[in-house]
Coordinates of C-alpha atoms in Angstrom, one line a residue:
M186 CA -60.8 -125.5 -4.4
F187 CA -63.7 -123.1 -4.6
T188 CA -62.1 -120.3 -6.7
L189 CA -61.4 -121.6 -10.2
N190 CA -58.3 -120.5 -12.1
D191 CA -58.3 -119.9 -15.8
D192 CA -57.4 -123.5 -16.7
E193 CA -60.1 -124.9 -14.5
R194 CA -62.7 -122.5 -16.0
A195 CA -61.6 -123.5 -19.5
I196 CA -62.0 -127.2 -18.7
G197 CA -65.6 -126.6 -17.6
A198 CA -66.3 -124.3 -20.5
T199 CA -65.1 -127.0 -23.0
A200 CA -67.3 -129.6 -21.4
R201 CA -70.3 -127.3 -21.5
Q202 CA -69.6 -126.3 -25.1
F203 CA -69.5 -130.0 -26.1
A204 CA -72.8 -130.6 -24.2
D205 CA -74.4 -127.7 -25.9
E206 CA -73.2 -128.6 -29.4
F207 CA -73.4 -132.4 -29.5
L208 CA -75.6 -133.6 -26.7
A209 CA -78.5 -131.2 -25.9
P210 CA -79.7 -130.8 -29.5
N211 CA -80.1 -134.5 -29.9
A212 CA -81.0 -135.8 -26.4
L213 CA -84.7 -136.0 -26.8
E214 CA -84.4 -137.8 -30.1
W215 CA -81.9 -140.3 -28.7
D216 CA -84.2 -140.9 -25.8
E217 CA -87.2 -141.5 -28.0
R218 CA -85.4 -143.7 -30.4
K219 CA -83.3 -145.5 -27.7
H220 CA -80.3 -144.6 -29.8
F221 CA -76.7 -145.0 -28.5
P222 CA -74.7 -142.2 -30.1
V223 CA -71.4 -143.9 -30.7
D224 CA -70.5 -141.4 -33.3
V225 CA -70.7 -138.6 -30.7
L226 CA -68.8 -140.6 -28.2
R227 CA -66.0 -140.9 -30.8
K228 CA -65.9 -137.0 -30.8
A229 CA -65.6 -136.9 -27.0
G230 CA -62.3 -138.8 -27.0
P231 CA -60.2 -136.2 -28.9
V232 CA -61.5 -133.5 -26.6
G233 CA -60.0 -135.5 -23.7
F234 CA -63.1 -137.0 -22.1
G235 CA -62.3 -140.7 -22.7
G236 CA -59.5 -140.9 -20.2
I237 CA -59.9 -137.9 -17.9
C238 CA -57.9 -139.2 -14.9
V239 CA -55.6 -141.4 -17.0
G240 CA -51.9 -140.9 -17.6
D241 CA -50.9 -138.8 -20.5
D242 CA -48.3 -141.4 -21.5
V243 CA -51.1 -143.6 -22.8
G244 CA -53.3 -140.8 -24.2
G245 CA -55.1 -139.7 -21.1
S246 CA -55.8 -136.2 -19.9
D247 CA -54.0 -136.7 -16.6
L248 CA -56.5 -134.6 -14.7
R249 CA -57.7 -134.7 -11.1
R250 CA -61.0 -136.1 -9.7
L251 CA -61.9 -132.6 -9.0
D252 CA -61.6 -131.7 -12.6
A253 CA -63.5 -134.8 -13.6
V254 CA -66.6 -134.0 -11.5
R255 CA -66.7 -130.5 -13.0
I256 CA -66.5 -132.0 -16.5
F257 CA -69.3 -134.5 -15.8
E258 CA -71.6 -131.9 -14.4
Q259 CA -71.3 -129.9 -17.6
L260 CA -71.7 -132.9 -19.9
A261 CA -74.9 -133.9 -18.0
T262 CA -76.5 -130.6 -18.7
G263 CA -76.8 -131.8 -22.3
C264 CA -77.8 -135.4 -21.6
P265 CA -77.4 -137.2 -18.3
S266 CA -77.7 -140.6 -19.9
V267 CA -74.8 -140.1 -22.3
A268 CA -72.7 -138.3 -19.7
A269 CA -73.2 -141.3 -17.3
Y270 CA -72.1 -143.7 -19.9
I271 CA -68.9 -141.7 -20.4
S272 CA -68.4 -141.8 -16.7
I273 CA -68.7 -145.6 -16.6
H274 CA -66.3 -145.8 -19.6
N275 CA -63.8 -143.6 -17.7
M276 CA -64.1 -145.8 -14.6
A277 CA -63.1 -148.9 -16.7
T278 CA -60.3 -147.0 -18.4
W279 CA -58.9 -145.7 -15.1
M280 CA -58.9 -149.2 -13.6
I281 CA -56.8 -150.6 -16.4
D282 CA -54.4 -147.6 -16.2
E283 CA -54.1 -147.8 -12.4
Y284 CA -53.9 -151.6 -11.9
G285 CA -52.8 -152.9 -15.3
T286 CA -49.3 -154.0 -16.3
E287 CA -47.4 -151.9 -18.8
W288 CA -48.5 -154.3 -21.5
Q289 CA -52.1 -154.0 -20.5
R290 CA -52.0 -150.2 -20.3
R291 CA -50.4 -149.8 -23.7
R292 CA -52.7 -152.5 -25.3
W293 CA -56.0 -151.0 -24.3
V294 CA -55.8 -147.6 -22.6
P295 CA -54.9 -145.4 -25.7
G296 CA -57.9 -146.7 -27.7
M297 CA -60.2 -146.2 -24.7
A298 CA -58.9 -142.7 -24.0
S299 CA -59.6 -141.8 -27.7
M300 CA -63.0 -143.7 -27.4
E301 CA -62.2 -145.7 -30.4
L302 CA -62.6 -148.6 -28.0
L303 CA -65.6 -148.4 -25.7
G304 CA -65.4 -150.1 -22.3
S305 CA -67.6 -150.8 -19.3
Y306 CA -67.6 -152.1 -15.8
A307 CA -69.1 -155.5 -15.0
L308 CA -69.8 -156.3 -11.4
T309 CA -73.5 -156.8 -10.8
E310 CA -75.1 -160.1 -11.4
P311 CA -78.8 -161.3 -11.8
G312 CA -78.9 -162.5 -8.2
V313 CA -76.2 -160.3 -6.7
G314 CA -76.7 -156.5 -6.4
S315 CA -75.7 -154.7 -3.3
D316 CA -73.9 -157.7 -1.8
A317 CA -71.2 -157.6 -4.5
A318 CA -68.8 -159.9 -2.5
A319 CA -71.3 -162.7 -3.1
L320 CA -70.9 -162.7 -6.9
T321 CA -70.9 -166.2 -8.5
T322 CA -69.5 -165.8 -12.0
K323 CA -66.7 -168.3 -12.1
A324 CA -63.3 -168.1 -13.7
V325 CA -61.5 -171.5 -13.6
R326 CA -57.8 -171.6 -14.4
D327 CA -57.0 -173.8 -17.4
G328 CA -53.3 -173.4 -18.4
D329 CA -52.8 -169.9 -19.6
D330 CA -56.5 -169.1 -19.7
Y331 CA -59.4 -168.6 -17.4
V332 CA -62.7 -170.3 -18.4
L333 CA -65.6 -168.0 -17.5
T334 CA -69.2 -169.2 -16.7
G335 CA -72.0 -167.0 -15.4
A336 CA -73.8 -163.7 -16.2
K337 CA -73.5 -160.0 -15.5
Q338 CA -76.6 -157.8 -15.2
F339 CA -77.3 -154.1 -15.9
I340 CA -74.2 -153.6 -18.0
S341 CA -74.1 -150.2 -19.7
G342 CA -73.1 -150.2 -23.3
A343 CA -73.3 -154.0 -23.6
G344 CA -73.6 -155.0 -27.2
A345 CA -71.7 -151.9 -28.3
N346 CA -68.7 -152.1 -26.0
D347 CA -65.3 -153.5 -27.1
L348 CA -64.3 -154.7 -23.7
Y349 CA -65.4 -155.2 -20.1
V350 CA -63.5 -154.8 -16.8
M351 CA -65.2 -157.8 -15.1
M352 CA -65.2 -159.1 -11.6
V353 CA -65.1 -162.9 -11.4
R354 CA -64.7 -165.6 -8.8
T355 CA -61.3 -167.3 -9.0
G356 CA -61.2 -168.5 -5.4
G357 CA -63.4 -169.3 -2.4
E358 CA -66.3 -167.4 -1.1
G359 CA -66.2 -163.8 -0.1
P360 CA -64.2 -160.8 -1.3
R361 CA -60.8 -162.5 -1.3
G362 CA -62.0 -165.0 -3.9
I363 CA -62.7 -162.3 -6.5
S364 CA -60.3 -161.2 -9.3
A365 CA -60.6 -158.6 -12.1
L366 CA -60.2 -159.5 -15.7
I367 CA -60.2 -157.5 -19.0
V368 CA -62.7 -159.3 -21.1
P369 CA -62.8 -158.4 -24.8
A370 CA -66.4 -158.3 -26.2
D371 CA -65.5 -160.6 -29.1
T372 CA -64.4 -163.4 -26.7
P373 CA -65.9 -166.7 -28.0
G374 CA -68.6 -167.8 -25.5
L375 CA -69.5 -164.2 -24.6
S376 CA -72.9 -163.0 -25.6
V377 CA -75.4 -160.3 -24.6
G378 CA -79.1 -160.4 -23.8
P379 CA -81.8 -158.1 -25.2
N380 CA -81.7 -154.4 -24.5
E381 CA -83.6 -153.8 -21.3
K382 CA -86.8 -151.6 -21.5
K383 CA -86.1 -148.9 -18.9
M384 CA -87.7 -145.9 -17.2
G385 CA -84.8 -143.7 -18.3
W386 CA -81.2 -143.8 -19.6
N387 CA -82.6 -144.7 -23.0
A388 CA -79.6 -143.2 -24.9
Q389 CA -77.4 -146.1 -23.7
P390 CA -78.1 -149.8 -24.0
T391 CA -78.3 -151.9 -20.8
R392 CA -78.0 -155.7 -21.2
Q393 CA -76.9 -158.9 -19.6
V394 CA -73.5 -160.2 -20.5
I395 CA -73.6 -164.0 -20.6
L396 CA -70.5 -166.2 -20.3
E397 CA -70.6 -169.8 -21.5
D398 CA -67.1 -171.4 -21.2
A399 CA -65.6 -168.1 -22.4
R400 CA -61.8 -168.3 -22.5
V401 CA -59.8 -165.2 -21.3
P402 CA -56.0 -165.2 -21.1
V403 CA -54.5 -165.0 -17.6
A404 CA -52.5 -162.1 -19.0
N405 CA -55.7 -160.1 -19.0
R406 CA -56.0 -160.2 -15.2
L407 CA -55.6 -156.9 -13.3
G408 CA -53.4 -157.3 -10.3
A409 CA -53.1 -160.7 -8.5
E410 CA -55.7 -163.3 -7.9
G411 CA -57.9 -162.1 -5.1
D412 CA -57.3 -158.4 -5.7
G413 CA -60.5 -157.9 -7.7
F414 CA -62.8 -156.8 -5.0
S415 CA -60.6 -154.0 -3.7
I416 CA -60.0 -152.9 -7.3
A417 CA -63.7 -152.8 -7.9
M418 CA -64.4 -150.8 -4.8
N419 CA -61.6 -148.3 -5.6
G420 CA -63.1 -147.9 -9.0
L421 CA -66.5 -147.2 -7.5
N422 CA -65.2 -144.3 -5.5
S423 CA -64.6 -142.3 -8.6
G424 CA -67.8 -143.7 -10.3
R425 CA -69.9 -142.5 -7.4
L426 CA -68.4 -139.0 -7.6
N427 CA -69.1 -138.8 -11.4
I428 CA -72.6 -140.1 -11.1
A429 CA -73.2 -137.5 -8.4
A430 CA -71.9 -134.9 -10.8
C431 CA -74.2 -136.1 -13.5
S432 CA -77.1 -135.6 -11.1
I433 CA -76.1 -132.1 -10.4
G434 CA -75.6 -131.3 -14.0
G435 CA -79.0 -132.7 -15.1
A436 CA -80.7 -130.9 -12.2
Q437 CA -78.9 -127.6 -13.1
A438 CA -80.2 -127.9 -16.7
A439 CA -83.7 -128.4 -15.3
L440 CA -83.3 -125.3 -13.1
E441 CA -82.1 -123.3 -16.0
K442 CA -85.1 -124.4 -18.1
T443 CA -87.4 -123.5 -15.2
V444 CA -86.1 -120.0 -14.8
A445 CA -86.5 -119.4 -18.5
Y446 CA -90.0 -120.9 -18.5
L447 CA -91.3 -118.8 -15.6
S448 CA -89.8 -115.7 -17.1
E449 CA -91.8 -116.2 -20.3
R450 CA -95.1 -117.6 -18.8
H451 CA -97.8 -115.2 -17.7
A452 CA -100.7 -115.9 -15.4
F453 CA -102.9 -113.7 -13.2
G454 CA -101.8 -110.6 -15.1
Q455 CA -98.0 -111.0 -14.5
S456 CA -95.0 -113.1 -15.4
L457 CA -94.7 -116.1 -13.1
I458 CA -91.1 -115.2 -12.3
R459 CA -92.5 -112.3 -10.3
N460 CA -94.5 -114.6 -8.0
D461 CA -92.6 -114.7 -4.6
A462 CA -93.7 -118.3 -3.8
L463 CA -92.2 -119.5 -7.1
R464 CA -89.1 -117.4 -6.7
F465 CA -88.6 -119.0 -3.2
D466 CA -88.8 -122.4 -4.9
L467 CA -86.1 -121.4 -7.3
A468 CA -84.0 -120.1 -4.5
D469 CA -84.3 -123.4 -2.6
M470 CA -83.5 -125.4 -5.7
A471 CA -80.3 -123.4 -6.4
T472 CA -79.2 -123.6 -2.7
E473 CA -79.6 -127.3 -2.6
L474 CA -77.7 -127.8 -5.8
E475 CA -74.9 -125.5 -4.5
A476 CA -74.7 -127.5 -1.2
A477 CA -74.5 -130.8 -3.2
R478 CA -71.8 -129.3 -5.5
T479 CA -69.8 -128.1 -2.5
L480 CA -69.8 -131.5 -0.9
L481 CA -69.0 -133.2 -4.2
W482 CA -65.9 -131.0 -4.7
R483 CA -64.9 -131.7 -1.1
A484 CA -65.1 -135.4 -1.7
A485 CA -63.3 -135.2 -5.0
A486 CA -60.4 -133.3 -3.4
A487 CA -60.3 -135.9 -0.6
L488 CA -60.0 -138.7 -3.2
D489 CA -57.3 -136.8 -5.1
E490 CA -55.3 -136.4 -1.8
G491 CA -55.9 -140.0 -0.6
A492 CA -57.5 -138.6 2.6
P493 CA -58.4 -141.1 5.3
D494 CA -62.1 -140.2 5.1
K495 CA -62.2 -140.4 1.3
V496 CA -64.5 -143.5 1.1
A497 CA -67.1 -142.0 3.5
L498 CA -67.0 -138.6 1.7
C499 CA -67.5 -140.2 -1.7
A500 CA -70.5 -142.1 -0.3
M501 CA -71.9 -138.9 1.3
A502 CA -71.5 -137.0 -1.9
K503 CA -73.1 -139.7 -4.0
R504 CA -76.1 -140.1 -1.6
F505 CA -76.7 -136.4 -1.1
A506 CA -76.1 -135.2 -4.7
T507 CA -78.2 -137.9 -6.4
D508 CA -81.1 -137.3 -3.9
V509 CA -80.9 -133.6 -4.4
G510 CA -80.6 -133.8 -8.2
F511 CA -83.7 -135.9 -8.5
E512 CA -85.7 -133.7 -6.1
V513 CA -84.7 -130.5 -7.9
A514 CA -85.5 -132.0 -11.4
N515 CA -88.8 -133.2 -10.1
K516 CA -89.6 -129.8 -8.7
A517 CA -88.7 -128.2 -12.0
L518 CA -91.2 -130.5 -13.7
Q519 CA -93.8 -129.4 -11.2
L520 CA -93.1 -125.7 -11.8
H521 CA -93.7 -126.3 -15.5
G522 CA -97.2 -127.5 -14.8
G523 CA -98.7 -129.7 -17.5
Y524 CA -95.9 -128.7 -19.9
G525 CA -93.4 -130.4 -17.7
Y526 CA -95.1 -133.7 -18.3
L527 CA -94.7 -133.3 -22.1
H528 CA -91.6 -134.9 -23.8
E529 CA -90.8 -131.9 -25.9
Y530 CA -89.9 -129.7 -22.9
G531 CA -87.2 -132.1 -21.7
L532 CA -88.1 -132.1 -18.0
E533 CA -89.7 -135.5 -17.8
K534 CA -86.6 -137.0 -19.5
I535 CA -84.3 -135.5 -17.0
V536 CA -86.4 -136.8 -14.1
R537 CA -86.4 -140.3 -15.6
D538 CA -82.7 -140.2 -16.3
L539 CA -81.7 -139.0 -12.8
R540 CA -83.9 -141.5 -10.9
V541 CA -81.6 -144.4 -11.5
H542 CA -78.6 -142.5 -10.1
Q543 CA -80.0 -143.1 -6.6
I544 CA -79.7 -146.9 -7.3
L545 CA -76.5 -147.5 -9.3
E546 CA -72.9 -147.3 -8.2
G547 CA -74.2 -148.5 -4.9
T548 CA -77.7 -147.7 -3.8
N549 CA -78.2 -144.7 -1.5
E550 CA -79.1 -147.1 1.2
I551 CA -75.7 -148.8 0.9
M552 CA -74.1 -145.3 0.9
R553 CA -75.7 -144.8 4.3
V554 CA -74.2 -148.1 5.4
V555 CA -70.7 -147.0 4.3
V556 CA -71.0 -143.7 6.1
A557 CA -72.4 -145.3 9.3
R558 CA -69.5 -147.8 9.3
A559 CA -67.0 -145.0 9.1
L560 CA -68.7 -143.2 12.0
T561 CA -69.0 -146.2 14.3
G562 CA -66.0 -148.3 13.3
A563 CA -68.4 -151.3 12.7
A564 CA -67.5 -153.9 10.1

């Protein structure tokens, strides 16, 4: 797992090349303009980044979670915001591939793998965040359709997406009353709210998705009625790993920028890179990132293998890597002094982008709950 073969190195190199060529040169402009680069996302599909862990019979790359986290780390060196959207798209694509009927797989997955169709995951609601099992968006059966009423909050890509993998309530209270539906964005009765004004992640839109008597065919349901909560949680395992990888990648870019800056900057008669106190800071930053990367790879391998402790390890990796990523990026900004606070140096953007990773895909407080339950056996 820790010694990469030629194919694994090539996968990482391809992702870094894509980040260097298409993401990094445009990241600051996209952030400033709040521009969602759909044209660049279309380029990511043919490279294999639209369906990384999806079957090759429907256009996917058929890679492991371990490959995916290495890809997302490299993509995030160019722009954490765009890399994170690609992660969310991949989560939705995998859920259809994994839980969909053959008709559903062949109807939607090839277009999503090529990124001609953009998808997202819709679980959170305006009044329901961490307590996802309490969601209230209703789907009432009416013949061959479900009629959907409610709203989803903080949905990445909303307004530009072609479809949503959406969790809705088809039954009673609690997780067993939740089902998963593929909801096309052009469904009559579906609309989106204004783009949220955010601290970071400005290169992808975040909006409410509003449902007012929106009709979705029963044929669009993933699995049976009542399977939605378990489908959502299984999707989140991979989402947590990928967001952890995006944190490591963004922080790695910040560290690389800092080494270059300290090498060029002179003060007190010498290059700052010769100052032992600053070198120790760099050493600590690199060590923390390597520790986070090692735990992430361990968790990804456990998910690939279906290990009994996979859920706890995914939660550990998400909590640790997103905390470390933010702290390393913040330290990198500090080491740039006043220049780190300027937009043109790119550090403040990385800090803003990585901050939300400690909240989404399950807050880091919830990650501690998941790990504690695994340790104690508590429900």
